[in-house]
Structure formats: C-alpha cells, structure tokens
Amino acid sequence: MKALIYFFITLIIRNTHYMEEAFPIYNKVGDLVEIDYLITLNDKINYYELNPKIFETLREYKQVKKNDKIKVNIKIRSNKNYKYLKNSFNIEPDSFLIDRNNYTFLNITGFDGKKINSIFIPWQEDLQKKETDLEKIKKAYNDFYLNILEFSYDDNIYYNMDNYKDINYNNGFTLYFKINENYKDIYKDYNYYGKISLKLKK
C-alpha cells in the first residue's frame, strides 16, 4: 500500500452558520488520493441546508486525469444532535449563476437543462461558430457528466449526476469521485464543476 502524506495546509471556508475545513492527503509520489472534509455547525439554528464546497476543493488541488479516484471523507461536527433529512442529498453540475458576470454562457443546454458555460469548450475556438460545433460542445458536456465523471458512496457501485441514490448518513458520509476509462484528452481542462447539498435538523 502506498504511504499517505498529510499536508498541513488547510482550506477553510466560512459560511454564516457553519465552517468548512479541507485537509488534502497525498501519496508518496505526490498524487492527491483523499480529502478529509470537516463541517462544524454553530448549533444556533434548528435547521441547516448545507452546501459543502467539495467541488471547489477538488479544483483547488487537482486537475482531472484518466482513471483518477479520490476519496472524500465528510464529517459533521456539532455539540447538538442533528438528523439527516432523508432524500435531501443532491449532487449536480454547477450552474454558475452566482458568478455569471465572469462566465460566458452558450445558447445551448445540457442534459440537466442548464445553459452550458464556455469553460466546457473542449478545444480552442471562437464562440461564434455554426450550430454543428455547438452541438459538439453539448455532446462533450453531456458525455463528461453522464459517462466519465462518476461518484460512489461505498467504492463499489458508481453513479453519474443523473442517476444516484440517497446517502447513508451517520454524522457524515464518504464520497468517492472517479474519472473513468472513457476519459479523452479533450476533457483535460474540464476540472471538477458541480455542487452538493443536503439538509439537517435537530
């Protein structure tokens, strides 16, 4: 088994009612293989809708590569007993709506019904292209999220963002992200773009 190396650089994300900390773990050759992700609740409210910045953290430390697999251990820390609201877990591609001034949206939508962002153009070309080229972009976007980027709860059965079951929550949960063997070089700049949400209550 490859030795794991803990780096003491911690990514801290502060929200109104909770704090997120990410601890990247590397193997002996310097590849990111695992992330310990700690969410600390402040216990002042009875209900939380958490939006952990898992994908932002992945982008911070890693570019996608064929056959990559990363384990993310999400731990919820609190002085109170919060229960997970069943069927509230959601994972989907990023919509970029929060920061749309910094992005260019194409006049096409992906499988998720959202407009595709210019960052998903898999080659260096002008945006002003004929419809056939836009359809190629749409096909590449759909292919990446439906056939290449996968995740799992138990490192066994993998899902895509349009096909998954609810998580098993016990003061946290573990996700495995994988870039499978269908990866092509046109996705080398795609990186990890998505969002995760779940709900907790006392």
Short mmCIF file of C-alpha atoms in Angstrom, two decimals:
data_model
loop_
_atom_site.label_atom_id
_atom_site.label_comp_id
_atom_site.label_asym_id
_atom_site.label_seq_id
_atom_site.Cartn_x
_atom_site.Cartn_y
_atom_site.Cartn_z
CA MET A 1 0.00 0.00 0.00
CA LYS A 2 1.29 3.43 -0.88
CA ALA A 3 2.22 5.60 2.05
CA LEU A 4 -0.04 8.59 2.63
CA ILE A 5 1.27 12.03 3.43
CA TYR A 6 -0.82 14.62 5.30
CA PHE A 7 -0.19 18.20 4.23
CA PHE A 8 -0.88 20.74 6.93
CA ILE A 9 -2.23 23.31 4.50
CA THR A 10 -5.92 23.59 5.33
CA LEU A 11 -8.57 25.16 3.13
CA ILE A 12 -11.05 26.98 5.40
CA ILE A 13 -14.42 28.14 4.07
CA ARG A 14 -16.63 30.21 6.35
CA ASN A 15 -20.39 30.37 5.94
CA THR A 16 -23.00 32.19 8.01
CA HIS A 17 -23.82 29.26 10.28
CA TYR A 18 -21.07 26.71 9.72
CA MET A 19 -17.40 26.39 8.85
CA GLU A 20 -15.76 24.02 6.38
CA GLU A 21 -12.17 22.79 6.54
CA ALA A 22 -10.44 20.62 3.95
CA PHE A 23 -7.33 18.56 4.66
CA PRO A 24 -5.76 17.12 1.46
CA ILE A 25 -3.92 13.79 1.71
CA TYR A 26 -1.27 12.77 -0.83
CA ASN A 27 0.51 9.52 -1.57
CA LYS A 28 4.30 9.26 -1.54
CA VAL A 29 4.59 10.34 -5.18
CA GLY A 30 2.57 13.49 -4.57
CA ASP A 31 -0.81 12.48 -6.01
CA LEU A 32 -3.93 13.65 -4.20
CA VAL A 33 -5.78 10.49 -3.13
CA GLU A 34 -8.01 11.59 -0.27
CA ILE A 35 -9.54 14.65 1.40
CA ASP A 36 -10.72 14.89 4.99
CA TYR A 37 -13.54 17.44 4.92
CA LEU A 38 -14.82 18.77 8.26
CA ILE A 39 -18.05 20.78 8.60
CA THR A 40 -18.52 22.44 12.01
CA LEU A 41 -22.03 23.66 12.86
CA ASN A 42 -22.50 26.54 15.30
CA ASP A 43 -25.65 24.96 16.83
CA LYS A 44 -27.59 28.22 16.91
CA ILE A 45 -30.30 27.17 14.48
CA ASN A 46 -32.54 24.11 14.27
CA TYR A 47 -32.35 23.53 10.53
CA TYR A 48 -29.48 23.53 8.06
CA GLU A 49 -29.28 23.32 4.31
CA LEU A 50 -25.60 22.57 3.78
CA ASN A 51 -23.83 23.29 0.51
CA PRO A 52 -20.32 21.93 1.12
CA LYS A 53 -17.73 23.24 -1.34
CA ILE A 54 -16.46 19.78 -2.28
CA PHE A 55 -16.00 20.50 -5.98
CA GLU A 56 -14.30 23.82 -5.30
CA THR A 57 -11.88 21.97 -3.03
CA LEU A 58 -11.18 19.35 -5.68
CA ARG A 59 -10.47 22.09 -8.23
CA GLU A 60 -8.12 23.78 -5.76
CA TYR A 61 -5.87 20.75 -5.57
CA LYS A 62 -6.29 18.75 -8.75
CA GLN A 63 -6.93 18.60 -12.50
CA VAL A 64 -8.84 15.64 -13.89
CA LYS A 65 -6.83 12.74 -15.27
CA LYS A 66 -7.86 9.38 -16.68
CA ASN A 67 -8.56 6.73 -14.01
CA ASP A 68 -8.27 9.25 -11.16
CA LYS A 69 -10.03 8.22 -7.97
CA ILE A 70 -10.34 10.44 -4.91
CA LYS A 71 -11.94 9.64 -1.56
CA VAL A 72 -13.64 12.48 0.33
CA ASN A 73 -14.49 11.89 4.00
CA ILE A 74 -17.18 14.39 5.10
CA LYS A 75 -17.53 14.69 8.87
CA ILE A 76 -20.21 16.84 10.56
CA ARG A 77 -19.13 18.17 13.95
CA SER A 78 -21.67 19.62 16.37
CA ASN A 79 -22.49 19.82 20.08
CA LYS A 80 -26.12 19.06 19.24
CA ASN A 81 -27.71 16.03 17.65
CA TYR A 82 -28.70 16.83 14.08
CA LYS A 83 -30.53 14.29 11.98
CA TYR A 84 -30.27 13.99 8.23
CA LEU A 85 -33.48 14.64 6.28
CA LYS A 86 -33.95 11.56 4.13
CA ASN A 87 -33.76 12.06 0.36
CA SER A 88 -32.35 15.59 0.75
CA PHE A 89 -28.90 14.79 -0.65
CA ASN A 90 -28.33 16.26 -4.11
CA ILE A 91 -25.37 16.38 -6.48
CA GLU A 92 -25.44 18.13 -9.85
CA PRO A 93 -23.34 20.14 -12.31
CA ASP A 94 -22.61 23.73 -11.35
CA SER A 95 -25.00 26.31 -12.81
CA PHE A 96 -22.53 29.25 -12.43
CA LEU A 97 -25.49 31.55 -11.74
CA ILE A 98 -23.88 33.07 -8.65
CA ASP A 99 -20.92 34.38 -10.63
CA ARG A 100 -22.39 34.71 -14.10
CA ASN A 101 -20.67 38.04 -14.80
CA ASN A 102 -17.36 36.19 -15.04
CA TYR A 103 -18.57 33.49 -17.42
CA THR A 104 -19.91 33.27 -20.95
CA PHE A 105 -22.97 31.08 -21.49
CA LEU A 106 -23.56 29.36 -24.81
CA ASN A 107 -27.00 29.29 -26.37
CA ILE A 108 -27.40 25.56 -25.69
CA THR A 109 -28.44 23.49 -22.69
CA GLY A 110 -27.04 20.25 -21.35
CA PHE A 111 -28.80 17.11 -20.12
CA ASP A 112 -29.53 18.90 -16.83
CA GLY A 113 -31.48 21.69 -18.53
CA LYS A 114 -28.86 24.33 -17.67
CA LYS A 115 -27.09 26.56 -20.16
CA ILE A 116 -23.61 25.30 -20.91
CA ASN A 117 -20.74 27.57 -19.92
CA SER A 118 -17.89 28.46 -22.25
CA ILE A 119 -15.40 26.72 -19.93
CA PHE A 120 -16.63 23.40 -21.32
CA ILE A 121 -15.44 24.09 -24.85
CA PRO A 122 -13.03 21.17 -25.35
CA TRP A 123 -10.84 22.94 -27.90
CA GLN A 124 -9.54 26.44 -28.56
CA GLU A 125 -12.02 28.05 -30.93
CA ASP A 126 -14.10 31.20 -31.12
CA LEU A 127 -17.55 31.03 -29.56
CA GLN A 128 -19.13 32.38 -32.74
CA LYS A 129 -19.39 29.06 -34.56
CA LYS A 130 -22.07 27.30 -36.51
CA GLU A 131 -24.64 25.13 -34.75
CA THR A 132 -22.84 21.87 -35.53
CA ASP A 133 -19.89 22.99 -33.40
CA LEU A 134 -22.22 23.97 -30.56
CA GLU A 135 -23.74 20.52 -30.72
CA LYS A 136 -20.26 19.04 -30.36
CA ILE A 137 -19.79 21.12 -27.22
CA LYS A 138 -23.13 19.93 -25.87
CA LYS A 139 -22.24 16.32 -26.63
CA ALA A 140 -18.89 16.68 -24.84
CA TYR A 141 -20.53 18.30 -21.79
CA ASN A 142 -23.18 15.59 -21.55
CA ASP A 143 -20.61 12.86 -22.08
CA PHE A 144 -18.39 14.14 -19.28
CA TYR A 145 -21.14 14.26 -16.65
CA LEU A 146 -23.06 11.17 -17.76
CA ASN A 147 -20.26 8.84 -18.81
CA ILE A 148 -16.91 9.97 -17.40
CA LEU A 149 -17.19 11.73 -14.02
CA GLU A 150 -18.60 9.21 -11.52
CA PHE A 151 -19.08 9.00 -7.77
CA SER A 152 -19.91 6.36 -5.21
CA TYR A 153 -20.86 6.01 -1.53
CA ASP A 154 -19.08 2.72 -0.93
CA ASP A 155 -16.29 2.49 -3.52
CA ASN A 156 -18.30 -0.17 -5.30
CA ILE A 157 -21.32 0.95 -7.33
CA TYR A 158 -20.63 4.21 -9.16
CA TYR A 159 -23.21 6.78 -10.27
CA ASN A 160 -23.34 9.84 -12.50
CA MET A 161 -25.06 13.13 -11.78
CA ASP A 162 -28.30 11.96 -13.35
CA ASN A 163 -28.51 8.61 -11.56
CA TYR A 164 -27.85 8.20 -7.85
CA LYS A 165 -29.45 7.02 -4.62
CA ASP A 166 -29.58 8.68 -1.22
CA ILE A 167 -26.56 8.67 1.09
CA ASN A 168 -26.12 6.75 4.34
CA TYR A 169 -25.60 9.48 6.93
CA ASN A 170 -24.02 8.96 10.36
CA ASN A 171 -22.70 12.35 11.45
CA GLY A 172 -21.14 12.46 8.00
CA PHE A 173 -20.57 10.31 4.93
CA THR A 174 -17.90 9.33 2.40
CA LEU A 175 -17.87 10.00 -1.33
CA TYR A 176 -15.56 8.54 -3.96
CA PHE A 177 -15.01 10.51 -7.17
CA LYS A 178 -13.63 8.80 -10.25
CA ILE A 179 -12.66 9.77 -13.80
CA ASN A 180 -13.24 6.52 -15.65
CA GLU A 181 -11.60 4.85 -18.62
CA ASN A 182 -13.84 6.74 -21.12
CA TYR A 183 -11.82 9.91 -20.47
CA LYS A 184 -10.41 11.64 -23.57
CA ASP A 185 -7.81 14.37 -23.92
CA ILE A 186 -10.48 16.92 -24.89
CA TYR A 187 -11.55 16.92 -21.20
CA LYS A 188 -8.12 17.85 -19.85
CA ASP A 189 -9.28 21.38 -18.91
CA TYR A 190 -12.74 20.45 -17.62
CA ASN A 191 -11.76 20.03 -13.97
CA TYR A 192 -14.42 19.46 -11.28
CA TYR A 193 -17.53 21.63 -11.57
CA GLY A 194 -20.57 20.70 -9.53
CA LYS A 195 -22.46 21.31 -6.31
CA ILE A 196 -23.62 19.18 -3.39
CA SER A 197 -26.40 19.91 -0.93
CA LEU A 198 -28.11 18.17 1.99
CA LYS A 199 -30.45 19.09 4.86
CA LEU A 200 -30.13 18.54 8.61
CA LYS A 201 -32.47 19.26 11.52
CA LYS A 202 -32.39 18.90 15.29
#
